[in-house]
Amino acid sequence: MNPGFSQLQPYPFERLRGLLAGAHHAAGLPLIDLSIGEPRQPVPALIRDALVGQLDGLGRYPNTPGSDLLRSAIADWLQRRQDLPTGAVDPARQVLPVSGTREALFAIAQCLVDRQPGARVAMPNPFYQIYEGAALLAGAQPLYVPCLAVRGYQPDFDAVPAAAWRDVQLLYVCSPHNPTGRVLTLDQLKTLIELALRHDFVIASDECYSEIYPDDAAPPPGLLAACLALGLDDFDHCLVFQSLSKRSSVPGLRSGFVAGDARLIERFLLYRTYHGCAVPEHVQAASVAAWQDEAHVSDSRAGYRRKLVQAQQVLGMSAPQGGFCLWLPVPGGDDLAFTRRLFVDWHLRVLPGSYLAREQDGINPGAGHLRVALVAAESECAEALQRLSRALSA
């Protein structure tokens, strides 16, 4: 048995079920679930139509690299979205379709970590738990980079000593960050790239929340744009992970991509050839339609913006810089007790922040916070925010 299994912790939603076991709401309010970041908007018609129109593809094995058409659609989207020159992304060598970012973010560690003694995988803390599980099952130890309130919830990369960076083989970053909603600036991304080149580790940039942001004129910067700003047109040591789940509200499609350093893409393609996780042809067809259209993304972003503006008004808080999650301090600092009270008194299901982080130096950076995912319908979110406001002021 892989020894990493002994270090895995229960997934946050399993822990939440345990926390709420035996808890009952008696006031008759309908349950509003804001714990899972699953978009609940209607599937865009163009994606549904493209999916159904290619069902004959079920009669064929898909190939692991994906179709030329899909890789080109992804490369074109990256160039438009990141304001990269035409031809900056080679669809044949620098793009690989994947079955959603969750699978790919896990698999990249299994592909790249060389399992030498002392190998580390760095990640922000709090974090998407896939990063930690990927590190442990690849034979590495996590290196947690704290995201504390005193630093505006930005990961404190300066707190990591140079000696520790020398053992890092892979760094996960997430911008906009799940769960805090903070965005890394172009200068911060450039600094991380320079650090990766100096210490010879790979950056895996999880950008699956990048299309949800408050100002249409100021989208979050991406890792590939930072590479070109440094003159690295080969995207050396850098990989970007992107998904249609949040961007296009199709989490069940399980479609995304990894793009960047061709040398790393080549090795990852070889790994995936053995892994047996090629994207089916009908999913590829739907993905092409999604990457080629921005109108449905703009409509979705506007809906999230309305919810976030209402959250600012009702809760008197600053909006996240990106994504659809609120990262809320709780009265008294006990996020577990407050989560349970929200369920019992107000029939709201949210996620305790401490479940998304690990204690380091006696501090759990997620403790005393809630992650509230504004994914329900606008009317439900409006009702949930009113309940939450009353609970916070009680």
Coordinates of C-alpha atoms in Angstrom, one line a residue:
M1 CA 0.0 0.0 0.0
N2 CA 1.2 3.5 -0.8
P3 CA 2.6 4.9 2.5
G4 CA 1.1 8.3 1.7
F5 CA -2.4 6.9 2.5
S6 CA -1.5 7.0 6.2
Q7 CA -1.0 10.7 6.0
L8 CA -4.2 11.6 4.1
Q9 CA -6.8 13.5 6.1
P10 CA -10.6 13.2 5.5
Y11 CA -11.9 15.4 2.7
P12 CA -13.4 18.7 4.1
F13 CA -16.9 17.7 3.1
E14 CA -16.6 14.4 4.9
R15 CA -15.6 16.3 8.0
L16 CA -18.5 18.7 7.5
R17 CA -20.9 15.8 7.4
G18 CA -19.5 14.6 10.7
L19 CA -19.7 18.1 12.2
L20 CA -23.4 18.4 11.3
A21 CA -24.3 14.8 12.2
G22 CA -27.2 14.9 14.6
A23 CA -27.8 18.6 14.1
H24 CA -31.4 19.5 13.2
H25 CA -33.1 22.6 12.1
A26 CA -36.5 23.1 13.6
A27 CA -37.6 26.5 12.4
G28 CA -38.9 25.4 9.1
L29 CA -36.5 27.4 6.9
P30 CA -35.5 25.8 3.6
L31 CA -31.9 24.6 3.4
I32 CA -29.5 26.7 1.4
D33 CA -26.3 24.9 0.7
L34 CA -23.3 27.3 0.2
S35 CA -20.6 24.8 1.2
I36 CA -19.6 23.4 -2.2
G37 CA -18.2 25.5 -5.1
E38 CA -20.5 23.9 -7.7
P39 CA -22.0 26.4 -10.1
R40 CA -25.7 25.9 -10.4
Q41 CA -26.5 28.0 -13.4
P42 CA -28.1 26.5 -16.5
V43 CA -25.8 24.7 -18.9
P44 CA -25.3 27.0 -21.9
A45 CA -27.2 25.9 -24.9
L46 CA -24.3 26.0 -27.3
I47 CA -22.4 23.6 -25.0
R48 CA -25.4 21.2 -24.7
D49 CA -26.0 21.3 -28.4
A50 CA -22.3 20.6 -29.3
L51 CA -22.2 17.7 -26.8
V52 CA -25.4 16.0 -28.2
G53 CA -24.3 16.6 -31.8
Q54 CA -21.1 14.5 -31.3
L55 CA -22.6 11.5 -29.5
D56 CA -21.4 9.2 -32.4
G57 CA -18.0 9.7 -30.8
L58 CA -19.1 7.3 -28.1
G59 CA -18.3 4.5 -30.7
R60 CA -14.6 5.4 -30.8
Y61 CA -11.8 5.5 -28.3
P62 CA -10.6 9.1 -27.8
N63 CA -6.9 9.8 -28.2
T64 CA -5.0 11.2 -25.3
P65 CA -3.6 14.4 -26.9
G66 CA -7.2 15.4 -27.9
S67 CA -8.2 16.8 -31.3
D68 CA -6.2 19.4 -33.2
L69 CA -9.4 21.5 -33.2
L70 CA -9.7 21.5 -29.4
R71 CA -6.0 22.2 -28.8
S72 CA -6.2 25.1 -31.3
A73 CA -9.4 26.5 -29.6
I74 CA -7.6 26.4 -26.2
A75 CA -4.4 28.0 -27.6
D76 CA -6.5 30.8 -29.3
W77 CA -8.5 31.4 -26.0
L78 CA -5.3 31.6 -24.0
Q79 CA -3.8 34.1 -26.4
R80 CA -7.0 36.3 -26.4
R81 CA -7.5 36.0 -22.6
Q82 CA -3.9 36.7 -21.6
D83 CA -3.3 39.2 -24.3
L84 CA -0.5 37.1 -25.8
P85 CA 0.8 37.5 -29.3
T86 CA -0.7 35.3 -32.0
G87 CA 1.3 32.1 -32.1
A88 CA 2.6 32.5 -28.6
V89 CA 1.0 29.1 -27.6
D90 CA 1.8 26.1 -29.8
P91 CA -1.3 23.9 -29.7
A92 CA 0.6 20.9 -30.8
R93 CA 3.3 21.0 -28.1
Q94 CA 2.2 23.3 -25.3
V95 CA -1.5 22.3 -24.8
L96 CA -3.0 19.1 -23.4
P97 CA -6.7 18.6 -22.8
V98 CA -7.5 17.0 -19.4
S99 CA -10.5 15.6 -17.6
G100 CA -11.0 18.7 -15.4
T101 CA -8.4 20.4 -13.3
R102 CA -9.0 18.2 -10.2
E103 CA -7.6 15.2 -12.0
A104 CA -4.8 17.0 -13.7
L105 CA -3.6 18.9 -10.6
F106 CA -3.4 15.6 -8.8
A107 CA -1.7 13.7 -11.7
I108 CA 1.0 16.3 -12.3
A109 CA 2.6 15.6 -9.0
Q110 CA 2.6 11.9 -9.7
C111 CA 4.3 12.7 -13.0
L112 CA 6.9 15.3 -11.8
V113 CA 7.9 14.4 -8.2
D114 CA 11.0 12.2 -8.3
R115 CA 10.4 10.8 -4.8
Q116 CA 13.9 11.5 -3.5
P117 CA 14.2 11.8 0.3
G118 CA 13.3 15.3 1.5
A119 CA 11.2 16.2 -1.6
R120 CA 8.7 18.9 -1.0
V121 CA 5.6 20.3 -2.7
A122 CA 4.7 23.8 -1.7
M123 CA 1.2 25.2 -1.6
P124 CA -0.7 28.1 -0.1
N125 CA -2.4 27.5 3.3
P126 CA -5.4 27.3 3.2
F127 CA -5.6 25.3 0.0
Y128 CA -7.6 23.1 -2.3
Q129 CA -7.0 19.7 -0.6
I130 CA -6.1 18.0 -3.9
Y131 CA -2.7 19.7 -3.7
E132 CA -1.9 18.1 -0.3
G133 CA -3.1 14.6 -1.3
A134 CA -1.2 14.8 -4.6
A135 CA 2.0 15.6 -2.7
L136 CA 1.6 12.9 -0.2
L137 CA 0.7 10.2 -2.7
A138 CA 3.7 11.2 -4.9
G139 CA 6.0 10.6 -2.0
A140 CA 6.7 14.2 -1.1
Q141 CA 5.9 16.3 2.0
P142 CA 3.8 19.4 1.8
L143 CA 5.4 22.8 2.5
Y144 CA 2.6 25.1 3.6
V145 CA 2.8 28.8 2.7
P146 CA 0.6 30.8 5.2
C147 CA -2.1 33.2 3.9
L148 CA -2.8 35.2 7.0
A149 CA -5.1 38.2 7.6
V150 CA -2.2 40.4 8.6
R151 CA -0.9 40.1 5.1
G152 CA -4.3 40.5 3.4
Y153 CA -4.6 36.8 3.0
Q154 CA -1.8 36.7 0.4
P155 CA 0.5 33.8 0.6
D156 CA 3.7 34.8 2.4
F157 CA 6.3 33.4 0.1
D158 CA 9.0 35.5 1.9
A159 CA 8.4 33.4 5.0
V160 CA 9.9 30.4 3.2
P161 CA 13.7 30.2 3.8
A162 CA 16.0 29.6 0.8
A163 CA 17.0 26.2 2.3
A164 CA 13.4 25.0 2.1
W165 CA 13.0 26.2 -1.5
R166 CA 15.9 24.0 -2.5
D167 CA 13.9 20.9 -1.6
V168 CA 10.8 22.0 -3.5
Q169 CA 10.0 20.2 -6.7
L170 CA 6.5 21.6 -7.4
L171 CA 4.7 24.7 -6.3
Y172 CA 0.9 25.0 -6.5
V173 CA -0.5 28.4 -6.7
C174 CA -4.2 29.4 -7.1
S175 CA -5.2 32.8 -8.4
P176 CA -7.9 33.9 -7.7
H177 CA -7.3 31.9 -4.6
N178 CA -9.7 29.3 -3.3
P179 CA -10.9 30.1 -0.6
T180 CA -9.7 33.7 0.1
G181 CA -10.5 35.2 -3.3
R182 CA -7.1 37.0 -3.4
V183 CA -5.3 37.5 -6.8
L184 CA -1.6 37.4 -7.4
T185 CA -0.3 40.4 -9.3
L186 CA 1.8 40.1 -12.5
D187 CA 4.8 41.2 -10.4
Q188 CA 4.2 38.5 -7.8
L189 CA 3.9 35.9 -10.6
K190 CA 7.1 37.1 -12.2
T191 CA 8.9 36.9 -8.8
L192 CA 7.7 33.3 -8.4
I193 CA 8.9 32.4 -11.9
E194 CA 12.3 33.7 -11.1
L195 CA 12.3 31.7 -7.8
A196 CA 11.3 28.6 -9.7
L197 CA 14.2 29.1 -12.2
R198 CA 16.6 29.7 -9.4
H199 CA 15.7 26.6 -7.4
D200 CA 14.6 24.4 -10.3
F201 CA 11.0 23.6 -9.4
V202 CA 7.8 23.7 -11.5
I203 CA 4.9 26.1 -10.9
A204 CA 1.5 24.6 -11.3
S205 CA -0.9 27.5 -11.5
D206 CA -4.5 26.7 -10.8
E207 CA -6.4 29.4 -12.7
C208 CA -9.9 27.8 -12.7
Y209 CA -11.5 30.8 -11.0
S210 CA -9.8 33.3 -13.3
E211 CA -13.0 34.2 -15.3
I212 CA -15.0 35.4 -12.3
Y213 CA -13.9 38.9 -11.3
P214 CA -15.5 42.2 -10.4
D215 CA -14.2 44.5 -13.0
D216 CA -14.5 43.6 -16.7
A217 CA -11.6 45.9 -17.5
A218 CA -9.3 44.3 -15.0
P219 CA -9.2 40.5 -15.4
P220 CA -6.7 38.6 -13.1
P221 CA -3.3 38.1 -14.7
G222 CA -2.1 34.7 -15.6
L223 CA 1.2 32.8 -15.3
L224 CA 1.8 32.6 -19.1
A225 CA 1.5 36.3 -19.4
A226 CA 4.0 36.7 -16.6
C227 CA 6.4 34.4 -18.5
L228 CA 6.3 36.5 -21.6
A229 CA 6.8 39.6 -19.5
L230 CA 10.1 38.1 -18.4
G231 CA 11.0 37.1 -22.0
L232 CA 10.3 33.4 -21.4
D233 CA 8.5 32.5 -24.6
D234 CA 9.0 28.8 -23.9
F235 CA 7.1 29.1 -20.5
D236 CA 10.1 27.3 -18.8
H237 CA 9.1 25.6 -15.6
C238 CA 5.6 26.8 -15.8
L239 CA 2.2 25.1 -16.3
V240 CA -1.3 26.6 -16.2
F241 CA -4.4 24.5 -15.3
Q242 CA -7.8 25.7 -16.4
S243 CA -11.2 24.2 -16.5
L244 CA -14.7 24.8 -17.9
S245 CA -16.4 23.9 -14.6
K246 CA -16.4 27.5 -13.2
R247 CA -15.9 29.5 -16.4
S248 CA -18.8 27.9 -18.3
S249 CA -20.9 26.4 -15.4
V250 CA -20.4 22.8 -16.5
P251 CA -18.7 21.0 -13.6
G252 CA -20.1 17.7 -14.8
L253 CA -18.5 18.0 -18.2
R254 CA -15.1 17.3 -16.6
S255 CA -13.1 19.2 -19.2
G256 CA -10.1 21.4 -18.9
F257 CA -6.5 21.7 -20.0
V258 CA -2.9 22.1 -19.0
A259 CA -0.7 24.4 -21.0
G260 CA 2.9 25.8 -20.8
D261 CA 6.4 24.3 -20.9
A262 CA 6.5 21.9 -23.9
R263 CA 9.1 19.7 -22.2
L264 CA 6.8 19.1 -19.2
I265 CA 3.7 18.7 -21.4
E266 CA 5.6 16.0 -23.3
R267 CA 6.3 14.0 -20.1
F268 CA 2.7 14.6 -18.8
L269 CA 1.3 13.3 -22.1
L270 CA 3.4 10.1 -21.7
Y271 CA 2.1 9.7 -18.2
R272 CA -1.5 10.2 -19.3
T273 CA -1.1 7.7 -22.1
Y274 CA -0.6 5.1 -19.4
H275 CA -3.1 6.7 -17.1
G276 CA -6.0 6.1 -19.4
C277 CA -7.9 9.3 -19.0
A278 CA -8.4 10.7 -22.5
V279 CA -11.2 13.3 -22.9
P280 CA -14.2 11.7 -24.9
E281 CA -14.9 13.0 -28.3
H282 CA -18.3 14.4 -27.4
V283 CA -16.8 16.3 -24.5
Q284 CA -14.1 17.6 -26.7
A285 CA -16.7 19.0 -29.2
A286 CA -18.6 20.7 -26.3
S287 CA -15.3 22.1 -25.1
V288 CA -14.5 23.6 -28.4
A289 CA -17.8 25.4 -28.4
A290 CA -17.2 26.7 -24.9
W291 CA -13.7 28.0 -25.4
Q292 CA -14.7 29.8 -28.6
D293 CA -17.6 31.7 -27.0
E294 CA -17.3 34.5 -24.4
A295 CA -20.9 35.7 -24.3
H296 CA -22.1 33.0 -21.9
V297 CA -19.0 33.7 -19.7
S298 CA -19.8 37.4 -19.5
D299 CA -23.4 36.7 -18.5
S300 CA -22.3 34.3 -15.8
R301 CA -19.7 36.8 -14.5
A302 CA -22.4 39.4 -14.3
G303 CA -24.6 37.2 -12.2
Y304 CA -21.8 36.5 -9.8
R305 CA -21.0 40.2 -9.6
R306 CA -24.6 41.0 -8.6
K307 CA -24.4 38.4 -5.8
L308 CA -21.0 39.8 -4.6
V309 CA -22.3 43.4 -4.6
Q310 CA -25.2 42.3 -2.5
A311 CA -22.9 40.5 -0.1
Q312 CA -21.0 43.8 0.3
Q313 CA -24.1 45.7 1.0
V314 CA -25.7 43.2 3.4
L315 CA -22.6 42.1 5.2
G316 CA -20.5 45.4 5.0
M317 CA -17.5 43.5 3.7
S318 CA -15.0 43.9 0.8
A319 CA -15.7 41.8 -2.2
P320 CA -13.1 39.1 -3.2
Q321 CA -10.7 40.0 -5.9
G322 CA -11.9 37.0 -7.9
G323 CA -13.9 33.8 -7.6
F324 CA -17.3 33.4 -6.1
C325 CA -16.4 32.6 -2.4
L326 CA -16.6 34.8 0.6
W327 CA -13.9 34.3 3.2
L328 CA -15.6 35.6 6.4
P329 CA -14.2 36.0 10.0
V330 CA -16.7 34.6 12.5
P331 CA -17.6 36.2 15.9
G332 CA -15.6 34.6 18.7
G333 CA -13.3 32.8 16.3
D334 CA -14.8 29.3 16.6
D335 CA -15.6 28.4 13.0
L336 CA -16.7 24.9 13.8
A337 CA -19.3 26.0 16.4
F338 CA -20.5 28.9 14.2
T339 CA -20.9 26.5 11.2
R340 CA -23.0 24.2 13.3
R341 CA -25.1 27.1 14.7
L342 CA -25.7 28.4 11.2
F343 CA -27.1 25.0 10.3
V344 CA -29.3 24.6 13.4
D345 CA -30.6 28.1 13.7
W346 CA -30.6 29.4 10.1
H347 CA -30.5 26.2 7.9
L348 CA -27.4 27.4 6.1
R349 CA -24.6 24.9 5.2
V350 CA -21.2 26.5 4.9
L351 CA -17.6 25.2 5.2
P352 CA -15.4 25.9 8.2
G353 CA -12.2 27.6 7.2
S354 CA -10.1 25.4 9.5
Y355 CA -11.0 22.4 7.4
L356 CA -9.2 24.0 4.4
A357 CA -5.9 24.6 6.2
R358 CA -3.3 22.9 8.3
E359 CA -1.7 24.1 11.5
Q360 CA 1.8 25.4 11.3
D361 CA 3.8 27.1 14.1
G362 CA 0.7 26.7 16.3
I363 CA -1.6 28.6 13.9
N364 CA -4.3 27.3 11.5
P365 CA -4.6 30.1 9.0
G366 CA -8.2 29.0 8.2
A367 CA -9.4 28.9 11.8
G368 CA -12.0 31.5 12.7
H369 CA -13.2 31.8 9.1
L370 CA -16.0 30.5 6.9
R371 CA -16.0 29.8 3.2
V372 CA -19.3 30.8 1.7
A373 CA -19.7 29.8 -2.0
L374 CA -22.3 32.0 -3.7
V375 CA -23.3 29.4 -6.3
A376 CA -27.0 29.1 -5.6
A377 CA -29.6 31.1 -7.6
E378 CA -29.6 34.8 -7.0
S379 CA -32.8 34.7 -5.0
E380 CA -31.5 31.9 -2.7
C381 CA -28.2 33.8 -2.2
A382 CA -30.1 37.0 -1.3
E383 CA -32.0 35.0 1.3
A384 CA -28.9 33.3 2.6
L385 CA -27.1 36.6 3.0
Q386 CA -29.9 38.0 5.1
R387 CA -29.8 35.0 7.3
L388 CA -26.1 35.2 7.6
S389 CA -26.2 38.9 8.5
R390 CA -28.6 38.2 11.3
A391 CA -26.5 35.3 12.5
L392 CA -23.3 37.4 12.5
S393 CA -25.0 40.2 14.4
A394 CA -26.8 38.0 17.0

